[in-house]
mmCIF file of C-alpha atoms and ligand atoms in Angstrom:
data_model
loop_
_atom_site.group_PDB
_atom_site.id
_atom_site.type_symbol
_atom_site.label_atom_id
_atom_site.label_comp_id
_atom_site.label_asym_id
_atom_site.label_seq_id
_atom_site.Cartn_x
_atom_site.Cartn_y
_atom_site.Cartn_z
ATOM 1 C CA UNK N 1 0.000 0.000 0.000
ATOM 2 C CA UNK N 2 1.394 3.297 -0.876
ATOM 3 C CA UNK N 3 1.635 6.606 1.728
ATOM 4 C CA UNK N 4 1.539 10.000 0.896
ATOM 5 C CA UNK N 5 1.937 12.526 3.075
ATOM 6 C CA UNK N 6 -0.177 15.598 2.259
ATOM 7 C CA UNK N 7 0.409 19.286 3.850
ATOM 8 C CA UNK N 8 -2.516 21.043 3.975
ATOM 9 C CA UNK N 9 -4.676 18.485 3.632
ATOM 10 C CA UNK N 10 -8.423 20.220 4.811
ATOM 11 C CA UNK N 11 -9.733 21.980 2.089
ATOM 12 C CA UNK N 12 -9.181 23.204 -2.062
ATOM 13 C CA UNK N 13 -6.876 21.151 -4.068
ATOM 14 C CA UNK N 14 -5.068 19.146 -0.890
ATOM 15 C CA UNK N 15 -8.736 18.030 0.311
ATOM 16 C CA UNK N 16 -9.475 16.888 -3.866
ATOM 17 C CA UNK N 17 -6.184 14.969 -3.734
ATOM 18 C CA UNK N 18 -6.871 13.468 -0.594
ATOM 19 C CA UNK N 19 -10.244 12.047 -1.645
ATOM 20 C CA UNK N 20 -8.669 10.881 -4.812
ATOM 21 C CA UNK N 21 -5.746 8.835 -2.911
ATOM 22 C CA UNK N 22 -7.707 7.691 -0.073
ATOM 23 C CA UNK N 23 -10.713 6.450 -2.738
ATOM 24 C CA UNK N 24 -7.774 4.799 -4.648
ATOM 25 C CA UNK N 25 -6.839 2.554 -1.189
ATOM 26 C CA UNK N 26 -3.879 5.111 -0.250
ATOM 27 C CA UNK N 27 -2.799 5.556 3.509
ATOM 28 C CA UNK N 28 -2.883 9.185 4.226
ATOM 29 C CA UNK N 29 -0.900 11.199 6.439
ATOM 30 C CA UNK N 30 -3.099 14.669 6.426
ATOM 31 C CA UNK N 31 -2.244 17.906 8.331
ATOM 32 C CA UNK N 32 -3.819 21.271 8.444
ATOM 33 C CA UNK N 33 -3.876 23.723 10.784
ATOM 34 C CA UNK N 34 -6.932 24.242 12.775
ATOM 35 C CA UNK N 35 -9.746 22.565 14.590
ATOM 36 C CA UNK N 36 -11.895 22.753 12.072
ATOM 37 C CA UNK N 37 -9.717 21.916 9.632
ATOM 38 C CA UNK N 38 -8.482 18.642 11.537
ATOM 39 C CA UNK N 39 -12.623 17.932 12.040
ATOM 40 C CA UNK N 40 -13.266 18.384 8.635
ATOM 41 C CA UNK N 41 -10.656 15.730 7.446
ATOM 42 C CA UNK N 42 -12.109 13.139 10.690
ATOM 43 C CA UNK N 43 -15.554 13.952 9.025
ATOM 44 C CA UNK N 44 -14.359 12.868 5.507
ATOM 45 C CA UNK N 45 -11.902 10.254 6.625
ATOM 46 C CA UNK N 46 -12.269 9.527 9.923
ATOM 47 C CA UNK N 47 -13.114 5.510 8.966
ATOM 48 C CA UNK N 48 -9.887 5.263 6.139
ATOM 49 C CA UNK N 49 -7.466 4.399 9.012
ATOM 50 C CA UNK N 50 -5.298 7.814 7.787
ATOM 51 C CA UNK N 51 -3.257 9.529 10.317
ATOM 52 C CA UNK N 52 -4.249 13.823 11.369
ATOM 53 C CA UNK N 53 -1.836 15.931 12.340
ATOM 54 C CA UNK N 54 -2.831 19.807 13.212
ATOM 55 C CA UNK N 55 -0.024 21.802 12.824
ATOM 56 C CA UNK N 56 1.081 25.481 11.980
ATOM 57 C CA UNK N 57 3.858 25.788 9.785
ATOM 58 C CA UNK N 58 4.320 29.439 10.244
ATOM 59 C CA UNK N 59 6.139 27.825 12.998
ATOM 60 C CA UNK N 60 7.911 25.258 11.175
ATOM 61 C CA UNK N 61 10.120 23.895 14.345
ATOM 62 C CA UNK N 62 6.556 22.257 14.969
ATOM 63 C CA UNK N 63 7.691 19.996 12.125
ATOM 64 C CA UNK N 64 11.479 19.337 13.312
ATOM 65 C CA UNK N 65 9.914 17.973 16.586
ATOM 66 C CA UNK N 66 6.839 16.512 15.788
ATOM 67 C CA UNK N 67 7.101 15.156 12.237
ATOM 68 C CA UNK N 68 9.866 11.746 13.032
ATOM 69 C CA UNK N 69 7.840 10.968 15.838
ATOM 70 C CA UNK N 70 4.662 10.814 13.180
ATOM 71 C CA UNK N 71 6.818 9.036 10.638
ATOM 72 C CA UNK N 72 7.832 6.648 12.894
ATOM 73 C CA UNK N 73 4.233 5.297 13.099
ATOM 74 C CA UNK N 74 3.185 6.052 9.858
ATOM 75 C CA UNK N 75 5.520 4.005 7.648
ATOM 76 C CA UNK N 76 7.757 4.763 4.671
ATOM 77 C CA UNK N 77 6.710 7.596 2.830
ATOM 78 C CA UNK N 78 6.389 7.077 -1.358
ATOM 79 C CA UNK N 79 4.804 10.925 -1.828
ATOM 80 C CA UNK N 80 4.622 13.968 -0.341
ATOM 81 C CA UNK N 81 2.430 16.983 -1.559
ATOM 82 C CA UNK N 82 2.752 20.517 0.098
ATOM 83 C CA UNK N 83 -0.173 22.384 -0.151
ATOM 84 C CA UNK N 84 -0.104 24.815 2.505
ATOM 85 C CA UNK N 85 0.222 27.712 1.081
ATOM 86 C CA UNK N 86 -0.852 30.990 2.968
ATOM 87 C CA UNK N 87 -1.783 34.349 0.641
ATOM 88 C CA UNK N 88 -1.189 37.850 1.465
ATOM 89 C CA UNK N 89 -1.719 41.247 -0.430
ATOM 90 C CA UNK N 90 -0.511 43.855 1.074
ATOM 91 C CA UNK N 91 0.916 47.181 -0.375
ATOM 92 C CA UNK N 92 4.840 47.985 0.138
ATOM 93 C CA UNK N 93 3.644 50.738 2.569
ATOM 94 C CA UNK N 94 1.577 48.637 4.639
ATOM 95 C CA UNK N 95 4.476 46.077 4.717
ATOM 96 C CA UNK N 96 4.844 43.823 8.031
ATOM 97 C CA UNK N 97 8.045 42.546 8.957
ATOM 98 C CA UNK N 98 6.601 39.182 10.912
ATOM 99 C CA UNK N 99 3.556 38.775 8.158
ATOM 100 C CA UNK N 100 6.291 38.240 5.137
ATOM 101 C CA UNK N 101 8.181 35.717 7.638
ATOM 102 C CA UNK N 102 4.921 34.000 8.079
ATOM 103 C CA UNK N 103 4.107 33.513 4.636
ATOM 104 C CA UNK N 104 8.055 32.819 4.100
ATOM 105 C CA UNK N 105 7.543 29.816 6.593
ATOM 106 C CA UNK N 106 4.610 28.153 5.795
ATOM 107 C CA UNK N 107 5.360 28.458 2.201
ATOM 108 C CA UNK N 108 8.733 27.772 1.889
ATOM 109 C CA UNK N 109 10.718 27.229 4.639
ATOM 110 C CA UNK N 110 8.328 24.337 6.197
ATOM 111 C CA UNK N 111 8.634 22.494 2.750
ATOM 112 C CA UNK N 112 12.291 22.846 2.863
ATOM 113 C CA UNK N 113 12.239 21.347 6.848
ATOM 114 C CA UNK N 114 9.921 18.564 6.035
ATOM 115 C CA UNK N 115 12.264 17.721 2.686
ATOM 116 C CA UNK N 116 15.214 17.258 5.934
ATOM 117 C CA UNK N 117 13.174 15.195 7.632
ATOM 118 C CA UNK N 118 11.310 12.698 4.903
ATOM 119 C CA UNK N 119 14.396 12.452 2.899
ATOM 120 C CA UNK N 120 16.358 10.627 6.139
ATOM 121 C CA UNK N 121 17.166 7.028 5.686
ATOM 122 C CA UNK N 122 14.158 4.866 7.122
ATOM 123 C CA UNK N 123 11.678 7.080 6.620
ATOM 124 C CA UNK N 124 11.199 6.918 2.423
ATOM 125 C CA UNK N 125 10.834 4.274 0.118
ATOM 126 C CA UNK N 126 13.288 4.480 -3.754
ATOM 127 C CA UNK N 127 11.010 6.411 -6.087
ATOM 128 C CA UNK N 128 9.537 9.162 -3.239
ATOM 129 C CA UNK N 129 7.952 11.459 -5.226
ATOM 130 C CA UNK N 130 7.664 15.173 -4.113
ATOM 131 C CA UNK N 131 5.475 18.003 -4.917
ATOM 132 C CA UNK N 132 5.289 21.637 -4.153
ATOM 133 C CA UNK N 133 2.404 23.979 -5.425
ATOM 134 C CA UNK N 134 3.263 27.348 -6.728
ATOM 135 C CA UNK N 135 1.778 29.658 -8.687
ATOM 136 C CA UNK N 136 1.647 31.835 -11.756
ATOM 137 C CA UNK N 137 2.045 34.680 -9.376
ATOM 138 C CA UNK N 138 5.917 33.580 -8.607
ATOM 139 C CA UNK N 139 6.561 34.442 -12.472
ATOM 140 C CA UNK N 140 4.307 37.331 -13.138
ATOM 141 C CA UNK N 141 4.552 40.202 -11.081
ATOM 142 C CA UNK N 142 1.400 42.238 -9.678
ATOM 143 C CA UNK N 143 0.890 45.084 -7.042
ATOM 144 C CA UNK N 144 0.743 44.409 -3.176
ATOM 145 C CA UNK N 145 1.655 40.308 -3.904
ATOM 146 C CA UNK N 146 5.348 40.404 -3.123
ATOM 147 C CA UNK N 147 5.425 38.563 0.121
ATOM 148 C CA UNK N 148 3.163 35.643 -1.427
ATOM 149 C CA UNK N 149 4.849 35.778 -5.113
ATOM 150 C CA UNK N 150 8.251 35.426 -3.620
ATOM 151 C CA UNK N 151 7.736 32.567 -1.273
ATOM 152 C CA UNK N 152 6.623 30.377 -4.070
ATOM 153 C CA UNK N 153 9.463 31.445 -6.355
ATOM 154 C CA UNK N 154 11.220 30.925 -3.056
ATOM 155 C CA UNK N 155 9.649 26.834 -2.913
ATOM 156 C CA UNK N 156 10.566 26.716 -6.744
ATOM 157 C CA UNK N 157 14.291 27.255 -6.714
ATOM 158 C CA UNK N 158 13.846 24.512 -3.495
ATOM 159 C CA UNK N 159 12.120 22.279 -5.759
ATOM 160 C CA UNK N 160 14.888 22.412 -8.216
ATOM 161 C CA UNK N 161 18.201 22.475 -5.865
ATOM 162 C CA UNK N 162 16.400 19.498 -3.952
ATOM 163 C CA UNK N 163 15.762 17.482 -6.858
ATOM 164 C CA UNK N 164 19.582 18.106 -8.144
ATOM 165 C CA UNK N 165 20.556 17.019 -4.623
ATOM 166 C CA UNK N 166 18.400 13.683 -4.309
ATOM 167 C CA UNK N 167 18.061 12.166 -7.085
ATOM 168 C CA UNK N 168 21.026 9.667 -5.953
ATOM 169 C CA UNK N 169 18.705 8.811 -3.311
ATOM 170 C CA UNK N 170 15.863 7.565 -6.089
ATOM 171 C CA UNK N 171 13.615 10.666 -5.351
ATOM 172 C CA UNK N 172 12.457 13.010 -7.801
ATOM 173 C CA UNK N 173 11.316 16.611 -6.519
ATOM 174 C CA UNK N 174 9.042 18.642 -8.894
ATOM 175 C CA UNK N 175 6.384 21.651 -8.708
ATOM 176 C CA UNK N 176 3.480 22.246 -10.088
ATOM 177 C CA UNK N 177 2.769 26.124 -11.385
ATOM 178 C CA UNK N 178 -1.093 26.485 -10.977
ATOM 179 C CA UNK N 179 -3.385 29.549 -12.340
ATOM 180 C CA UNK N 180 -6.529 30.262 -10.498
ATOM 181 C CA UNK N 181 -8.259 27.067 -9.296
ATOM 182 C CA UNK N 182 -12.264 26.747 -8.613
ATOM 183 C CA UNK N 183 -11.493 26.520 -4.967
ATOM 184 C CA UNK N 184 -13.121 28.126 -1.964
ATOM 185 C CA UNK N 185 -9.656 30.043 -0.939
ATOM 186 C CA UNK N 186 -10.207 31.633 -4.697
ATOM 187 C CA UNK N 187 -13.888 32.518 -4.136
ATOM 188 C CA UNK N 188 -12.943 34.205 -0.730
ATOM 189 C CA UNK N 189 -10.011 36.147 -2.765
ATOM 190 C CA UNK N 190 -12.229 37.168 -5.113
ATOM 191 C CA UNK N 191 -15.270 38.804 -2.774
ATOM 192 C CA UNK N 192 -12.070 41.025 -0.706
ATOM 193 C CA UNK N 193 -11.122 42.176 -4.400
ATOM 194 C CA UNK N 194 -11.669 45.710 -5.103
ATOM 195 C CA UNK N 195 -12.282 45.463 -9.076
ATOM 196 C CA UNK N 196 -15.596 42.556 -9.970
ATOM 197 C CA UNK N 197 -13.774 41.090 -12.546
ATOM 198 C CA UNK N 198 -10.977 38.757 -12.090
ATOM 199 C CA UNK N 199 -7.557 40.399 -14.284
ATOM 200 C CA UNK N 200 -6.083 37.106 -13.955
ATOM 201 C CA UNK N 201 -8.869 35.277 -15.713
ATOM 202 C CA UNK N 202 -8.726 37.777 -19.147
ATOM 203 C CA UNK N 203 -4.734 36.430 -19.233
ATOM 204 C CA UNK N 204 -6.022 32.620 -18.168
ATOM 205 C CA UNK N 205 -7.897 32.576 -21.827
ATOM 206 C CA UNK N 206 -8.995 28.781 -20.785
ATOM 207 C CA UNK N 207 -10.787 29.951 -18.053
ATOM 208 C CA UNK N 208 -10.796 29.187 -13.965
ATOM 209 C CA UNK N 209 -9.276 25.441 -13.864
ATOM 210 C CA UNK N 210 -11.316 22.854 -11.541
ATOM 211 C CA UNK N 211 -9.664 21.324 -8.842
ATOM 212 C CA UNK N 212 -9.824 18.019 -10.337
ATOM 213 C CA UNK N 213 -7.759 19.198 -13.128
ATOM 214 C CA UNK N 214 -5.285 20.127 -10.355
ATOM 215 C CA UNK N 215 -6.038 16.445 -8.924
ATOM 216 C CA UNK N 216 -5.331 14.865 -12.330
ATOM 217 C CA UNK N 217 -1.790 16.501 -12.506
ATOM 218 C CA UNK N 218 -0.434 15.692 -9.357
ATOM 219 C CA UNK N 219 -1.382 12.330 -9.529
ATOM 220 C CA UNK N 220 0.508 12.429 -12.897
ATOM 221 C CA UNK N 221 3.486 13.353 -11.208
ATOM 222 C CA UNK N 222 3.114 11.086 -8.001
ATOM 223 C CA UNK N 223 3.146 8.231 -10.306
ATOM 224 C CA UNK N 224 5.282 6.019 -12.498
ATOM 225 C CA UNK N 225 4.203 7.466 -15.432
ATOM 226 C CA UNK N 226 6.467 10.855 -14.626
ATOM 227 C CA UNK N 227 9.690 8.665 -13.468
ATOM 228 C CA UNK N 228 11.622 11.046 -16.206
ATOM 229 C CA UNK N 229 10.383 14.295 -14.438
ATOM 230 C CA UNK N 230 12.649 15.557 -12.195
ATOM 231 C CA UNK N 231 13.182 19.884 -10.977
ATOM 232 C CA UNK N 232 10.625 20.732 -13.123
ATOM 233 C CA UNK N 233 7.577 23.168 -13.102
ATOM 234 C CA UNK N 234 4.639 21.541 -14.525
ATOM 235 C CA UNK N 235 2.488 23.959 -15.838
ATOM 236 C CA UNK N 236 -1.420 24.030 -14.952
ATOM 237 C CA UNK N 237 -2.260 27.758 -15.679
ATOM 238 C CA UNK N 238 -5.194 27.308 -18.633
ATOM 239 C CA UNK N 239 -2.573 29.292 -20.657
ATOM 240 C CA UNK N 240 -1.662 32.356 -18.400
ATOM 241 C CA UNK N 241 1.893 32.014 -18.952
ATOM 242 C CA UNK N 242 1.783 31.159 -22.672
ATOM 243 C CA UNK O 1 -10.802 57.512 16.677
ATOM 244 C CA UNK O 2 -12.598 60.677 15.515
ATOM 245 C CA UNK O 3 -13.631 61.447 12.264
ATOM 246 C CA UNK O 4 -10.534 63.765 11.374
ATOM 247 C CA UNK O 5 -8.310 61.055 12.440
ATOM 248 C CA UNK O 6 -9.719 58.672 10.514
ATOM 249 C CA UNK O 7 -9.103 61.097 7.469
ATOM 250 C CA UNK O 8 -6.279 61.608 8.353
ATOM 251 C CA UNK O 9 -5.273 57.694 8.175
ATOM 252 C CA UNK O 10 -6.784 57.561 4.986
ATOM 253 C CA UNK O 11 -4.848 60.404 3.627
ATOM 254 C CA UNK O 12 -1.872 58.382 4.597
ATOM 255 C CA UNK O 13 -2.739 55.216 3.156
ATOM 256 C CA UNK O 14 -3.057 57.343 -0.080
ATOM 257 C CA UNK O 15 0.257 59.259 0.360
ATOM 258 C CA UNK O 16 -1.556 62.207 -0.147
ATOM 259 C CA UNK O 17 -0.953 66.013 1.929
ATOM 260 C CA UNK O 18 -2.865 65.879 5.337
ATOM 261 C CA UNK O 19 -6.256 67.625 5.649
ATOM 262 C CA UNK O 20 -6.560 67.886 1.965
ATOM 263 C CA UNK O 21 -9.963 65.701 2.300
ATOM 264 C CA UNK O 22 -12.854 65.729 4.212
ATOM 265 C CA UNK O 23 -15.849 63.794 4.628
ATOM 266 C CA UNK O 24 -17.880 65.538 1.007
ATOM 267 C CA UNK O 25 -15.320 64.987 -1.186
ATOM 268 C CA UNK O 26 -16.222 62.307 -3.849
ATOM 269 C CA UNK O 27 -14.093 59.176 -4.282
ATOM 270 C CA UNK O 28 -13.734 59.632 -8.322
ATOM 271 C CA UNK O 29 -12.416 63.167 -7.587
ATOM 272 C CA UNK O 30 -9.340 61.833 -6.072
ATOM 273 C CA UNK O 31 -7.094 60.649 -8.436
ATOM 274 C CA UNK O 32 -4.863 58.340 -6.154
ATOM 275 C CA UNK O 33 -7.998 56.483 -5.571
ATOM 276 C CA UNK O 34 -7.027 53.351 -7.825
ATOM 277 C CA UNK O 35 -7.107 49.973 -7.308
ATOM 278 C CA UNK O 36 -3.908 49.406 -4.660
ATOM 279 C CA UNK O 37 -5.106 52.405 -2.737
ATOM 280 C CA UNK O 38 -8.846 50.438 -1.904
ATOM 281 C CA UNK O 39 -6.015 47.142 -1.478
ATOM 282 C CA UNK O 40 -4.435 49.950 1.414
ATOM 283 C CA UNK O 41 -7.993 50.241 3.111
ATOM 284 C CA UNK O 42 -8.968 46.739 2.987
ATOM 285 C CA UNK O 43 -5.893 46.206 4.979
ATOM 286 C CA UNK O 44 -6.098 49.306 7.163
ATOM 287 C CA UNK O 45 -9.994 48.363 8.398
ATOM 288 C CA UNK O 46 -8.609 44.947 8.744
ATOM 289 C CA UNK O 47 -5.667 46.275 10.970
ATOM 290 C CA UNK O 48 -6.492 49.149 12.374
ATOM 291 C CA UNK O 49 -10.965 48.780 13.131
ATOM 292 C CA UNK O 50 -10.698 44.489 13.062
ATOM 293 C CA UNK O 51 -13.024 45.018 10.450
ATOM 294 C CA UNK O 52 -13.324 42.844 7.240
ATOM 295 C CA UNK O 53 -14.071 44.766 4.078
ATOM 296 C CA UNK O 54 -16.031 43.529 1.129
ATOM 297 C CA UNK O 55 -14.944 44.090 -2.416
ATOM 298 C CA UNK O 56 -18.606 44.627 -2.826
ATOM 299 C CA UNK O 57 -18.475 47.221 0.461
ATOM 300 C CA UNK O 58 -15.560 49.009 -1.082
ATOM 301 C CA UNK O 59 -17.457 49.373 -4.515
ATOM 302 C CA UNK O 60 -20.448 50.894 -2.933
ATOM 303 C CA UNK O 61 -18.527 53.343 -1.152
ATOM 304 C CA UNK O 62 -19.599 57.434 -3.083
ATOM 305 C CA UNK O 63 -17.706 59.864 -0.669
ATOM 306 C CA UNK O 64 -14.771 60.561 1.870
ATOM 307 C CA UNK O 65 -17.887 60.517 4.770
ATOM 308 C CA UNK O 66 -18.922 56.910 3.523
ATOM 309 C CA UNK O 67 -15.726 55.538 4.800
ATOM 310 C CA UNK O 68 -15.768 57.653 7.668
ATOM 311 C CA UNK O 69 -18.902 56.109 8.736
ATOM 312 C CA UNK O 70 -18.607 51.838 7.609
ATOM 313 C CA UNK O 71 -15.128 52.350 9.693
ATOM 314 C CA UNK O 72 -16.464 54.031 12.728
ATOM 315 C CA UNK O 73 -19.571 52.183 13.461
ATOM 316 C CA UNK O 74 -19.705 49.936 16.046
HETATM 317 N N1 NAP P 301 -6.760 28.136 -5.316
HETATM 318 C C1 NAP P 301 -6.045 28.708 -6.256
HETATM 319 O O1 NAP P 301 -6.587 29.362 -7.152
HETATM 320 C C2 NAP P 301 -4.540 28.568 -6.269
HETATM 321 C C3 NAP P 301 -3.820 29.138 -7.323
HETATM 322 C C4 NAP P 301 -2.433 29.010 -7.352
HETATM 323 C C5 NAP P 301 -1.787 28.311 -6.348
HETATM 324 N N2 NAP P 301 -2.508 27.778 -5.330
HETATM 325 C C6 NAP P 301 -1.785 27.095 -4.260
HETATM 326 O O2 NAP P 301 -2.369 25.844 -4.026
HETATM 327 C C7 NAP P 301 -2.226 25.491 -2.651
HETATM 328 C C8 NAP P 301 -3.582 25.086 -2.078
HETATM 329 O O3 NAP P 301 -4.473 26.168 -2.193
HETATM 330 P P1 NAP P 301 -6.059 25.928 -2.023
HETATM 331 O O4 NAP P 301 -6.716 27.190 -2.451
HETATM 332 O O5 NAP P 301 -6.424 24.672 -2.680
HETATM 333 O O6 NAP P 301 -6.244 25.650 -0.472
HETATM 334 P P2 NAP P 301 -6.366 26.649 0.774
HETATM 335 O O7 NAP P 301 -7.749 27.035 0.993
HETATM 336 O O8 NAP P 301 -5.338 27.718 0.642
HETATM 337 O O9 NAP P 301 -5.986 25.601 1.925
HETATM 338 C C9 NAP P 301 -4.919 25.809 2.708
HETATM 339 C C10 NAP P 301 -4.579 24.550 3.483
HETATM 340 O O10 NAP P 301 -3.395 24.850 4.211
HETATM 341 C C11 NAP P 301 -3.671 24.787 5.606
HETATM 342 N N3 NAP P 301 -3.045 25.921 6.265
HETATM 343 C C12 NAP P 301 -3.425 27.226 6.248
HETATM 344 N N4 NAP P 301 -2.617 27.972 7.021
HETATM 345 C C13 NAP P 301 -1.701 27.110 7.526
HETATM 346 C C14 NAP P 301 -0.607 27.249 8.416
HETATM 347 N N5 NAP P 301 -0.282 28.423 8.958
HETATM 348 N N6 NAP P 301 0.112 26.135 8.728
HETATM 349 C C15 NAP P 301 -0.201 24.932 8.226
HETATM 350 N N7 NAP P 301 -1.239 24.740 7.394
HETATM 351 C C16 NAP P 301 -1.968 25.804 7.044
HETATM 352 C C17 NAP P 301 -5.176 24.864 5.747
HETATM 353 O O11 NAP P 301 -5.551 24.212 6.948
HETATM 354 P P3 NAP P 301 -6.784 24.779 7.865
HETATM 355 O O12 NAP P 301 -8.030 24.430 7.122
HETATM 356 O O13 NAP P 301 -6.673 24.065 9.142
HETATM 357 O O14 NAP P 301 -6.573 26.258 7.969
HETATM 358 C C18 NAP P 301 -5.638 24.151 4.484
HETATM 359 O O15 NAP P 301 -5.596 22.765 4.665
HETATM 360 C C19 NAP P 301 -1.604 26.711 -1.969
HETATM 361 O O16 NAP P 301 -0.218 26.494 -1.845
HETATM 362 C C20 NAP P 301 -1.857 27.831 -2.934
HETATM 363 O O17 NAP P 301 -0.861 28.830 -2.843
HETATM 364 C C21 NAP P 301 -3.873 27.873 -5.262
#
């Protein structure tokens, strides 16, 4: 049976792939970071036998000293998916020193610490596949997005240094550059926007993507069929960066 | 915070001279007005009044005194 560990694991794209895995027989290890987020994923797969973990990685030495002990009982790890990813838009003057770290940490810097700890003998099986999700905005700048726009730039230089650095170890690192996804983190972006229309979506000429499009890819690059793909930035923008 | 203070914030948030608004004057008069200055007072309600701020709240907004009054109301 496989295991996957999935970072931010409660709702949008991490909750899709979680479903997916879990309804293909999967053993989950699924984090978020609140109550409700941890009761949402005991709602959904409280019976499945996966394994919860509520956690804030805008503290990331939460993962150095909890995430062993969780491996430990978990098993061998053959994917992990980060998909914490927190937003922020917020104009240079209204800049805040401890909100960029935030979004620096749970962003980047947590991927970076749980890479340490997965990639540790024991604790992966040959053929681990990683994935981080970024996003069109870490290649195309707009106003008031720095903080957010450099962290996943930030996770993609990771993704490609890591995957230079393990492939020896039979693991293949690789991100996944998504454009605006039907999620409920987009919807919730969209009603704090000043302007009704969404710019993004004039540039994304094949229109708002659905999660299970989002699905569809990472399981593409979870699996065997990807074993060439390695420090690469699989697009999934509906053509915003064509 | 009074209703000239709260100007006065606003005035900031738009880089623009002190006391050169007050509560009459009509958003589409002031040019700075654009689309990262309403980002700056999403964020300032948000920081400064714990108050979340609509898109749609922001676009119904006419005058100065409008956002006088959505940020001081209890
Ligand atoms: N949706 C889009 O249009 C879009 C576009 C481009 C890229 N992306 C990227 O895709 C990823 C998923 O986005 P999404 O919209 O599907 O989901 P989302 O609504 O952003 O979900 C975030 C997940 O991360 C967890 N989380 C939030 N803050 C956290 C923190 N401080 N520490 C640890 N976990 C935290 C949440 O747990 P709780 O529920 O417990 O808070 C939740 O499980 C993100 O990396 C995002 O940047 C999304």
């Amino acid at each position: 049976m496989k295991r996957t560990f999935i970072s931010g694991a409660s709702k949008g794209i991490g909750f899709a792939l979680a479903r997916r895995l879990s309804d293909e027989g999967q053993n989950l290890l699924l984090q978020a970071s609140s109550d409700e987020g941890i009761d949402r994923l005991k709602d959904q797969f409280g019976a499945k036998g996966h394994l919860f973990w509520k956690s804030d990685f805008t503290n990331p030495s939460s993962i150095t000293n909890e995430l062993e002990g969780l491996l430990r009982d978990f098993g061998t790890l053959d994917g992990f998916v980060h998909c914490v990813g927190i937003r922020s838009r917020r104009p240079l003057s209204l800049f805040q020193l401890e909100g960029m770290q935030a979004v620096m940490n749970a962003n980047v810097v947590s991927f970076v610490e749980t890479m340490r700890i997965i990639t540790k003998r024991g604790y992966f099986n040959p053929g681990l596949s990683v994935i981080g999700i970024s996003s069109i905005s870490a290649h195309v700048g707009s106003p008031g997005v720095t903080a957010y726009a450099a962290s996943k730039a930030a996770l993609e230089s990771s993704i490609r240094c890591l995957a230079a650095e393990l492939f020896k170890k039979s693991i293949r690192v690789n991100g996944l550059v998504c454009g605006q996804v039907n999620t409920e983190a987009y919807h919730e972006l969209m009603s704090s926007k000043e302007s009704e229309a969404d710019p993004v979506l004039q540039r994304q000429y094949m229109g708002l993507l659905e999660v299970d499009q989002i699905v569809d890819a990472i399981c593409y690059l979870l699996g065997g069929s990807s074993s060439q793909m390695n420090g690469t930035m699989f697009p999934a923008h509906a053509g915003f960066l064509s | 915070m009074n209703t000239q203070e709260i100007i006065n914030l606003f005035e900031d948030a738009l880089e623009i001279e002190q006391n050169s608004l007050s509560e009459s004057t009509n958003l589409s008069d002031i040019p700075e007005y654009d689309s990262m200055a309403k980002l700056s007072l999403i964020i300032l309600s948000d920081d400064e009044f714990g108050k979340k701020l609509s898109g749609e709240q922001i676009r119904d907004f006419k005058t100065v005194g409008d956002i006088v009054k959505f940020l001081s109301a209890d």
